Short mmCIF file of C-alpha atoms and ligand atoms in Angstrom, two decimals:
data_model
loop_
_atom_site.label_atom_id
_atom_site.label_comp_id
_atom_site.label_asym_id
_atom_site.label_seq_id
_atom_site.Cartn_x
_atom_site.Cartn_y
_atom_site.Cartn_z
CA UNK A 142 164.75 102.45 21.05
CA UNK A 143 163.44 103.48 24.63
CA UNK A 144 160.84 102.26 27.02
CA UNK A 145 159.29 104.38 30.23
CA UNK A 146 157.38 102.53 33.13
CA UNK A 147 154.63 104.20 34.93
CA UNK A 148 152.64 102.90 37.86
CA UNK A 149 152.51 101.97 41.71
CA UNK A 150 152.52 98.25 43.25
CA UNK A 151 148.99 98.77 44.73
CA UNK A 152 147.87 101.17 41.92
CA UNK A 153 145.16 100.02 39.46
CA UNK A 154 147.88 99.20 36.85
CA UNK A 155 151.48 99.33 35.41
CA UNK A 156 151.97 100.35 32.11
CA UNK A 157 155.04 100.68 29.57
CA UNK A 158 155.33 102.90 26.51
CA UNK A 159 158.29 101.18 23.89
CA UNK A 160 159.25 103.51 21.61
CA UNK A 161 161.28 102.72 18.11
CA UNK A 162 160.51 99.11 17.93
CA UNK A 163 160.68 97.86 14.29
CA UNK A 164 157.69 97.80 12.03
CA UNK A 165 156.53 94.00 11.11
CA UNK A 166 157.27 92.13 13.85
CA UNK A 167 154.92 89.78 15.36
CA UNK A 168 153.92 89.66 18.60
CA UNK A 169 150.97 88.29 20.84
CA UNK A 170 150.10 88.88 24.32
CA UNK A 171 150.97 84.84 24.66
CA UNK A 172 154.61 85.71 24.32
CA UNK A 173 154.91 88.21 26.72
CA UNK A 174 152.76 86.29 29.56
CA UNK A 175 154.88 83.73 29.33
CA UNK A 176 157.72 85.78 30.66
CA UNK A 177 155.47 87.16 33.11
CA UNK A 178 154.48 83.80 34.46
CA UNK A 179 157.97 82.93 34.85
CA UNK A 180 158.84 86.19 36.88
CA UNK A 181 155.79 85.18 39.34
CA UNK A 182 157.22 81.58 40.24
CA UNK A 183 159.96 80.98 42.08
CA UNK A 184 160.67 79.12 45.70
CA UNK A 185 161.00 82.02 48.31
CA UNK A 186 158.05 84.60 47.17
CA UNK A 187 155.29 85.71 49.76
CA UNK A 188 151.65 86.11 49.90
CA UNK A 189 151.24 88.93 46.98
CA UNK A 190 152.59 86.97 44.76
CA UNK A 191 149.32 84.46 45.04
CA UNK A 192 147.08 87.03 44.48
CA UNK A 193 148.77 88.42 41.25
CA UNK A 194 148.17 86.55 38.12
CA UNK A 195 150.40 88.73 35.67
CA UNK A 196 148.74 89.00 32.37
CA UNK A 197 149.45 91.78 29.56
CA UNK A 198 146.91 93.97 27.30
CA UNK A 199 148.88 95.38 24.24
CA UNK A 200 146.88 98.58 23.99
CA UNK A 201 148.68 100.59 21.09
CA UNK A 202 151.35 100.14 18.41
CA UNK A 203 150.16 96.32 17.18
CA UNK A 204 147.32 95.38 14.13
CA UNK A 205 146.44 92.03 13.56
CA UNK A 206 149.50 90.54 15.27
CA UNK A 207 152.28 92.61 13.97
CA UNK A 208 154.17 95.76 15.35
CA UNK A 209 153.52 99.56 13.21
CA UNK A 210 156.34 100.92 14.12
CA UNK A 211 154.53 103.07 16.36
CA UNK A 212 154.85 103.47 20.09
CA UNK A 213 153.49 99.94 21.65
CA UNK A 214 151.57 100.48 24.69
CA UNK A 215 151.87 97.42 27.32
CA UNK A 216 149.93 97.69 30.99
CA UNK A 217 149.08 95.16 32.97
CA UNK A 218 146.88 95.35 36.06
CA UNK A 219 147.45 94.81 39.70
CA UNK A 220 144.82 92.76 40.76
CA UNK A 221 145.85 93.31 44.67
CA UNK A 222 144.32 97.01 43.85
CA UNK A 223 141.24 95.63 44.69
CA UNK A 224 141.51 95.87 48.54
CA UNK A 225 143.61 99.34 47.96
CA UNK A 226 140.95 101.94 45.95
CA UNK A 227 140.90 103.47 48.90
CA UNK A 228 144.25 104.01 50.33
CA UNK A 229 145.66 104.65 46.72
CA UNK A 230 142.79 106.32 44.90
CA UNK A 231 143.51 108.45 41.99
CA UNK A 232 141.01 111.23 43.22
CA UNK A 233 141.13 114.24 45.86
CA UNK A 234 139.79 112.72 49.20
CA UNK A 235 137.06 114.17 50.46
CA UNK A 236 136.80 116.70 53.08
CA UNK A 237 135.68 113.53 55.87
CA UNK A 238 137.71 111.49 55.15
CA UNK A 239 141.18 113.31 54.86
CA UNK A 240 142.97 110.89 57.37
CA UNK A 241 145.31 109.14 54.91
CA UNK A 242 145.11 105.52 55.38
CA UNK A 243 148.07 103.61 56.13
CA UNK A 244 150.61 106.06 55.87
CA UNK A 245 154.15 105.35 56.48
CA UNK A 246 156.12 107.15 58.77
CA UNK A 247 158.59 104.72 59.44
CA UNK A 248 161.01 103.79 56.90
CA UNK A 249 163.05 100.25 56.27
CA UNK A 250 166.61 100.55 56.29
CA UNK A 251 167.81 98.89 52.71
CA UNK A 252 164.62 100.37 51.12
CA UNK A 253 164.54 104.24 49.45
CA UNK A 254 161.28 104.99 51.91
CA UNK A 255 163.76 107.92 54.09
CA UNK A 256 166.01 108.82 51.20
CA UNK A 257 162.85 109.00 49.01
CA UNK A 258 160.88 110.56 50.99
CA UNK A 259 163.88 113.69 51.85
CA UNK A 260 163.78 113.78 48.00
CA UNK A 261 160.44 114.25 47.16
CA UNK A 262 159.20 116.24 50.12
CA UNK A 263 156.69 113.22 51.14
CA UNK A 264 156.09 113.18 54.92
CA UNK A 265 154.27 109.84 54.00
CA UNK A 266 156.37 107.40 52.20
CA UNK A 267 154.24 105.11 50.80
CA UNK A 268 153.74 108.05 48.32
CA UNK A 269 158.11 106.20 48.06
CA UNK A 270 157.35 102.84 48.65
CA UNK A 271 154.58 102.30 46.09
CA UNK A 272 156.73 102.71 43.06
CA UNK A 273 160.72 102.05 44.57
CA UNK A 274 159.05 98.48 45.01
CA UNK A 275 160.26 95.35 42.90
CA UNK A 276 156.45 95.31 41.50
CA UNK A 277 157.63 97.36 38.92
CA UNK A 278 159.55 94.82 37.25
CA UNK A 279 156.77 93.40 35.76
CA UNK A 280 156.64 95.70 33.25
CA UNK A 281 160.11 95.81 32.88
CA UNK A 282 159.63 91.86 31.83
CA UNK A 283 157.01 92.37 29.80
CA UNK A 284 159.41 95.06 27.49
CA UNK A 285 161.80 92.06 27.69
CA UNK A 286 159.64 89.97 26.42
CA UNK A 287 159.13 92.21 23.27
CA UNK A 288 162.76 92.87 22.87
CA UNK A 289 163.25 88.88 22.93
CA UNK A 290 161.06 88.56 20.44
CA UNK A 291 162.83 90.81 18.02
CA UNK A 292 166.10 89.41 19.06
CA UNK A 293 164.87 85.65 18.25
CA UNK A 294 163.88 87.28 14.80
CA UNK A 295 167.63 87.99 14.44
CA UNK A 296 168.89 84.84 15.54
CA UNK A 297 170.06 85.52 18.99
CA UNK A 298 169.14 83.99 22.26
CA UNK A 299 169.12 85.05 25.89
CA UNK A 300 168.65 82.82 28.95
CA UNK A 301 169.25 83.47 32.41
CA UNK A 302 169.74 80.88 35.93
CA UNK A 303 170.75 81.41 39.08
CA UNK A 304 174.45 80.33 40.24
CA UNK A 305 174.58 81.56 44.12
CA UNK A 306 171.58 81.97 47.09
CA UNK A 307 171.93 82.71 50.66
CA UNK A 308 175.74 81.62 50.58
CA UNK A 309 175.16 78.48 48.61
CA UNK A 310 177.11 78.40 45.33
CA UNK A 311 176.11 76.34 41.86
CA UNK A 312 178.62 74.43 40.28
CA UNK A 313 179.48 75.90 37.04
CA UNK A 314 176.63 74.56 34.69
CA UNK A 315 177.76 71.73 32.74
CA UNK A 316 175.67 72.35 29.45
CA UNK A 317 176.33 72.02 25.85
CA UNK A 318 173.58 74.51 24.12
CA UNK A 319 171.24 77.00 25.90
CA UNK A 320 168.30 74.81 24.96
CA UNK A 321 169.80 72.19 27.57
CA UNK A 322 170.25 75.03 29.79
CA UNK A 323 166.26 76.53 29.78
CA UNK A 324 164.99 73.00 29.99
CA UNK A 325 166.97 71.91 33.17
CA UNK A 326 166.35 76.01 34.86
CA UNK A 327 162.60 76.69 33.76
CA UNK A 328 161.86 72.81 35.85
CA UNK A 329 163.94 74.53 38.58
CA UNK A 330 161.76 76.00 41.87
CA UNK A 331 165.19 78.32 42.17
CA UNK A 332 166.15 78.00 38.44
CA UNK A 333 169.76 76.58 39.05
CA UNK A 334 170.88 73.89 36.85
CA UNK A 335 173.07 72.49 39.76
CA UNK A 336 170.47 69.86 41.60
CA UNK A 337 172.40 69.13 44.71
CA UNK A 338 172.49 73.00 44.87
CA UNK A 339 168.83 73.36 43.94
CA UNK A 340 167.81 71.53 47.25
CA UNK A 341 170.37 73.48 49.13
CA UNK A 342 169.29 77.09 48.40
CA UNK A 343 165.87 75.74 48.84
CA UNK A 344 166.84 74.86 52.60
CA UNK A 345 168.09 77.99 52.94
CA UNK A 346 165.25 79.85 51.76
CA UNK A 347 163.65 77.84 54.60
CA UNK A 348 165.09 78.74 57.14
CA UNK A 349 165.37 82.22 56.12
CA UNK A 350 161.89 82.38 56.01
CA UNK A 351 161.97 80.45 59.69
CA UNK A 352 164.00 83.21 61.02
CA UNK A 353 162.06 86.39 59.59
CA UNK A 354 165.11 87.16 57.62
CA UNK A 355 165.95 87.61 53.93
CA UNK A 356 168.71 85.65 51.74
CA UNK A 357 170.10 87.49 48.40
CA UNK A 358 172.12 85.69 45.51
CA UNK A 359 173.91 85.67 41.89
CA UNK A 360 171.87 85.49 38.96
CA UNK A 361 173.71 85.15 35.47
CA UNK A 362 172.34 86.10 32.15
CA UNK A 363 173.62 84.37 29.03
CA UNK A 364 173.42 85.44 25.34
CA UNK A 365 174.51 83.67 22.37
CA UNK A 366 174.17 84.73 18.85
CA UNK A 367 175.26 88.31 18.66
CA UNK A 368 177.03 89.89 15.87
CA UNK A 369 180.50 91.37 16.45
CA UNK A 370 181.00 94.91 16.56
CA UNK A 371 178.16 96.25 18.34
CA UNK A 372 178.55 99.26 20.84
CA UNK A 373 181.57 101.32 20.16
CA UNK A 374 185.12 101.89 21.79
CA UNK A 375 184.94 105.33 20.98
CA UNK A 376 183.20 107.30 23.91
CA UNK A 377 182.14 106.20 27.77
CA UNK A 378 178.22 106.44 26.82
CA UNK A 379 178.27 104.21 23.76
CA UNK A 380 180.16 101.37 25.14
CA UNK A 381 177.01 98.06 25.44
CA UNK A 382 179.17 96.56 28.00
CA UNK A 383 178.41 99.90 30.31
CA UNK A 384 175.05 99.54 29.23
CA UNK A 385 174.27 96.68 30.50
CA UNK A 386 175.84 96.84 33.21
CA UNK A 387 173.83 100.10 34.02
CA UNK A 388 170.57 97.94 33.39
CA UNK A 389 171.59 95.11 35.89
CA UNK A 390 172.42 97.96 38.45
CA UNK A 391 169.03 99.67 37.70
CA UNK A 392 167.03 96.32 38.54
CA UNK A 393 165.50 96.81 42.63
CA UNK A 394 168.22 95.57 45.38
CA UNK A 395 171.31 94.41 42.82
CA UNK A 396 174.45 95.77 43.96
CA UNK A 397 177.20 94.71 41.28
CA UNK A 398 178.04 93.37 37.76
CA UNK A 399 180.88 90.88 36.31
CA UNK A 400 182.01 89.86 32.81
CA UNK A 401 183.12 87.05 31.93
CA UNK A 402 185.64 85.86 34.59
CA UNK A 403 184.23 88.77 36.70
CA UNK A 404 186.17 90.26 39.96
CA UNK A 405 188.23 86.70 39.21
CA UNK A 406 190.57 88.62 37.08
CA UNK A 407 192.06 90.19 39.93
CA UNK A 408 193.72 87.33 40.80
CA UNK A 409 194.92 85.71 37.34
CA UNK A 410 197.72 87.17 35.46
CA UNK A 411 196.91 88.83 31.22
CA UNK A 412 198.24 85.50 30.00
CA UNK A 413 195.58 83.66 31.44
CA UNK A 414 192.61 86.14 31.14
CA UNK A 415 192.54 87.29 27.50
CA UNK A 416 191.00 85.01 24.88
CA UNK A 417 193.13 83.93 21.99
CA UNK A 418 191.71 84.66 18.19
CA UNK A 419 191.65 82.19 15.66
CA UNK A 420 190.11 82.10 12.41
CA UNK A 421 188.51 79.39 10.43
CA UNK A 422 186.64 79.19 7.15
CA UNK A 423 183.28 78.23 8.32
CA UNK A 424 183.43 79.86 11.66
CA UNK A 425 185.69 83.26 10.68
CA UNK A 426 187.51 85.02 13.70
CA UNK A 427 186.69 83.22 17.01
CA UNK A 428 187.92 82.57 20.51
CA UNK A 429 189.59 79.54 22.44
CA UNK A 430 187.89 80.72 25.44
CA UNK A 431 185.37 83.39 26.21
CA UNK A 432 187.05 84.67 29.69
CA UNK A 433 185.75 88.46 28.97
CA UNK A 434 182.47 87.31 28.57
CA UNK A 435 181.71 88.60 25.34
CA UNK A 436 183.16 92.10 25.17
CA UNK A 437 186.19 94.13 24.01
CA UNK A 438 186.13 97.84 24.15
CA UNK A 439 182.86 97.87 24.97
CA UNK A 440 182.13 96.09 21.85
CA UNK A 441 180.60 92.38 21.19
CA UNK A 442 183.14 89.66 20.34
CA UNK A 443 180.33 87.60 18.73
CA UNK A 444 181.13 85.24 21.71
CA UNK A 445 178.61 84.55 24.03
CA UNK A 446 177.83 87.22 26.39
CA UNK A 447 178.27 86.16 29.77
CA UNK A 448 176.83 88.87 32.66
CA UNK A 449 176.44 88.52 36.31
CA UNK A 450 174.51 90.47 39.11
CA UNK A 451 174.55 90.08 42.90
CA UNK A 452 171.01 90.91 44.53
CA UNK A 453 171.10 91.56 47.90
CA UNK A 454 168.94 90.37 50.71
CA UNK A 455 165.63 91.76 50.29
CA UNK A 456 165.23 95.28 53.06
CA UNK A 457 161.56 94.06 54.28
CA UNK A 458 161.92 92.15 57.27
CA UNK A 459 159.95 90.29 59.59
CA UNK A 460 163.07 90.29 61.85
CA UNK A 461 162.66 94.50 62.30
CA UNK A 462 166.03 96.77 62.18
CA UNK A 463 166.41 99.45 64.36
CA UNK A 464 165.21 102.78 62.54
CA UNK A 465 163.46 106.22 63.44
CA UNK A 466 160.24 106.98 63.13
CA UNK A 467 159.82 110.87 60.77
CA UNK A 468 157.24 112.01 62.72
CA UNK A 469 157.68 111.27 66.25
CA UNK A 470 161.67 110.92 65.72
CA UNK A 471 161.56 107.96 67.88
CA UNK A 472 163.79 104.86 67.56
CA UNK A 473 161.28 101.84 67.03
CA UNK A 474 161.97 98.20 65.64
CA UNK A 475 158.47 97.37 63.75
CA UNK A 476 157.09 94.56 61.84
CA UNK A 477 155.65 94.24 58.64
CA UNK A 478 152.74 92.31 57.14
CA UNK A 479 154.34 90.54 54.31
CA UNK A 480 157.17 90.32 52.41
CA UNK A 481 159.41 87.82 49.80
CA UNK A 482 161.65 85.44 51.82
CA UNK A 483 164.18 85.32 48.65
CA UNK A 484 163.33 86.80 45.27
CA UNK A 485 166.57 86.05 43.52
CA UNK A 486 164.80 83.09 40.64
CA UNK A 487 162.25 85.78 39.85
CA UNK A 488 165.25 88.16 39.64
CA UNK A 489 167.04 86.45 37.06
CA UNK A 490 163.77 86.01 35.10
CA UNK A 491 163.93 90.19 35.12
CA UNK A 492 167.83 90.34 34.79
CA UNK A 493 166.67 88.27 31.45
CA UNK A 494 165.22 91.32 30.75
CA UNK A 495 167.37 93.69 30.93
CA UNK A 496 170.13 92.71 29.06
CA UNK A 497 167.41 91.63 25.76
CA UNK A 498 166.06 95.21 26.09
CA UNK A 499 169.72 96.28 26.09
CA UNK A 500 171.34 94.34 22.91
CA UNK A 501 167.74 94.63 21.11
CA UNK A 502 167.81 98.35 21.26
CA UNK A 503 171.68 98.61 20.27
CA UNK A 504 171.07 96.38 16.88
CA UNK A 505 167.80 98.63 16.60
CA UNK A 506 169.80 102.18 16.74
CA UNK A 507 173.44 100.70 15.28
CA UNK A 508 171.73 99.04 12.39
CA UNK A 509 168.41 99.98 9.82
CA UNK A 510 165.62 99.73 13.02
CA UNK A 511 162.59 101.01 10.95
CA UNK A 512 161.61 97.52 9.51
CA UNK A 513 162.26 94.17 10.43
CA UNK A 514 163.26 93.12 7.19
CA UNK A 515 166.01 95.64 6.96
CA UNK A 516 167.15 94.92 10.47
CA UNK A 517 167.34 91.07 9.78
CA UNK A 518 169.47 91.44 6.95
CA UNK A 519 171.80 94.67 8.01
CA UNK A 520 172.76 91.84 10.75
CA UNK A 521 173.48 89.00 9.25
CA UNK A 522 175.12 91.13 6.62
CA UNK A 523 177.73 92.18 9.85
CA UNK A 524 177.81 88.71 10.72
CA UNK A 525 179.10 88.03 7.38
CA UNK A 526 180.98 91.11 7.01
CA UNK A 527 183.01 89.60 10.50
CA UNK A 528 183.73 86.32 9.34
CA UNK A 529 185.30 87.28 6.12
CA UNK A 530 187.02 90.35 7.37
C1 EPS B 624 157.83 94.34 47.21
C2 EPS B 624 157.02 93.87 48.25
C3 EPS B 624 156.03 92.78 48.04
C4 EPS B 624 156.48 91.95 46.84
C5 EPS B 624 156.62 92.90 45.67
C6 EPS B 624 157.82 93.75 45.87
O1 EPS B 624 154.75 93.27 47.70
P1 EPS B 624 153.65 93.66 48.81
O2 EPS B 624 154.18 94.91 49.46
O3 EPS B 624 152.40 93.92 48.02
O4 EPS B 624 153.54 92.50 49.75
O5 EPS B 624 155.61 90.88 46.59
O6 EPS B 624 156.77 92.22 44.46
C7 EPS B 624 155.69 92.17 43.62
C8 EPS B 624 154.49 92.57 43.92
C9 EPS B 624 156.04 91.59 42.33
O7 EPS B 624 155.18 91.53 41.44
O8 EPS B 624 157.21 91.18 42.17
C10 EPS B 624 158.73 95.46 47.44
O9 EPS B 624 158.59 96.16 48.47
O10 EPS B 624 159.64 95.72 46.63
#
């Protein structure tokens, strides 16, 4: 299973092509607008994020509610293109009116504008800027969204909060299902569980926002549900653990991934890291603790899977860094218009995301992924299969 994105930030639309999702499942464009509501709130977003009001068309690969197995076509439009048709039209510009409208010469340090721009030969970079920009995870969402669907299907759930902004760390959440978990996060303006941390990152946000700066954080993901034994120890590309952590990289400004006990485990000896197994007749093989987060070998323990991402501070700043301008060469410390203050709630909305598109298309290609049906019961059959091994 495979999705491909397509689409700028101020471009009419974005748009996502899935690819190998099972036949017969159902989905609705309520279930995936959800998710994208949930990526639009947030404490810390700017101005844009008022004038977008994310809401998905499912233009291919669904009749009357339920998934052919063909390709599924997702787009949903940016309604900020409205005051761009003319700086990002799709057509040649006439011969008049050649001056290109707010080009960018000047590129942010943090952002791919320079680096972009060397690549691609643009000497303006916005033609960089328009689709290296966190818009883009919309879409990414909304092929969440699907791939949480099918996951639910199979009994597995995925929810995400935020443990860490602008310096300001969460206690470890104190929750006894993931149910608990959503509830407390979705009422969240930062979604962390923690509420004496809550008001703290909030006040930090603040007086980011005060100082024209930018604050980045930790976002976790959690999983439960999972059956063991998916992704393989046998080669570098199949292991899910490198997967995932590949798809947490891939997501705009996040600069590293833990399991489990994370970079922690430089700093505890083996006796104290690695989780014990026990077996039990109802249960089957399990774990005293889940320290690894959920993998061995790049494989799933049927644990919970426990990931973590660091975002860093968002590049656009109202408080300008020194950079050079590509035309002129000159040093110059600009402004900008607009930007997010903090995005890292919205983050772990998309960091969500990720990992369901990653476990959802692992059960898809390890297991029967033409039909639901078959899918549902090739897992529970491993689920089974595990317990009684
Ligand atoms: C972004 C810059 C801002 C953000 C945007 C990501 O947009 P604009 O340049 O239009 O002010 O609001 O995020 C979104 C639009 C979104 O949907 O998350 C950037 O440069 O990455």
């Amino acid at each position: 299973m495979r999705y491909l994105t397509a689409g700028e930030s101020h471009g009419p639309q974005l748009t996502a092509i899935i690819e190998g999702l099972p036949s017969g499942l159902t989905l609705t464009e309520e279930n995936i607008n959800a998710d994208l509501a949930r990526r639009q709130k947030g404490y810390g977003r700017g101005r844009r994020m008022q004038i977008e009001k994310d809401r998905v068309q499912i233009t291919g690969g669904v009749r009357h509610g339920y998934t052919l197995g063909s390709p599924v076509a997702l787009i949903v439009e940016n309604k900020d293109w409205t005051h761009w048709t003319n700086i990002m039209g799709i057509e040649p510009l006439e011969e008049e009116q050649s001056e290109i409208k707010r080009k960018v010469t000047r590129p942010r340090p943090g952002h791919a504008d320079l680096i972009g721009g060397i690549k691609y030969g643009h000497r303006d970079l916005r033609n960089v800027l328009e689709r290296s920009s966190a818009r883009e995870t919309t879409v990414r969402v909304a092929a969440g969204a699907v791939a949480k669907t099918l996951l639910k299907e199979l009994g597995i759930e995925v929810a995400s909060h935020v443990l860490e902004i602008g310096g300001v760390r969460a206690n470890t959440p104190n929750y006894s299902t993931l149910k608990e978990l959503k509830e407390r996060t979705e009422q969240s303006p930062v979604r962390c569980f923690d509420e004496t941390a809550e008001k703290a990152m909030m006040e930090a946000i603040d007086q980011a926002k005060e100082n024209g700066d930018s604050i980045g954080g930790i976002v976790e993901v959690i999983v439960e549900g999972m059956p063991p034994g998916v992704g393989s120890y046998v080669h570098y590309d199949r292991k899910l653990d490198a997967k995932i952590a590949a798809a947490i990289m891939s997501i705009n400004a996040f600069k590293g991934v833990e399991f489990g006990l994370g970079f922690e485990m430089a700093r505890i000896p083996g006796s104290r890291v690695h989780d014990e197994i026990v077996w039990s007749e109802e249960e089957g093989y399990s774990r005293k603790t889940n320290r690894l987060g959920g993998f061995e070998g790049g494989m799933t323990t049927g644990m919970p899977i426990i990931v973590r991402g660091v975002m860093k501070p968002i590049p656009t700043l109202y408080k300008p860094l020194q950079s050079v301008d590509i035309d002129t060469k000159e040093p110059f410390t600009a402004s900008i218009e607009r930007s997010d203050s903090c995005a890292v709630p919205a983050a772990s909305v998309v960091a969500e995301a990720a990992v369901a598109w990653e476990l959802a298309a692992a059960l898809v290609d390890q297991f029967n992924g033409d039909r639901l049906g078959t899918l549902v019961q090739a897992v529970k059959e491993q689920k089974e299969y595990g317990r009684l091994f």
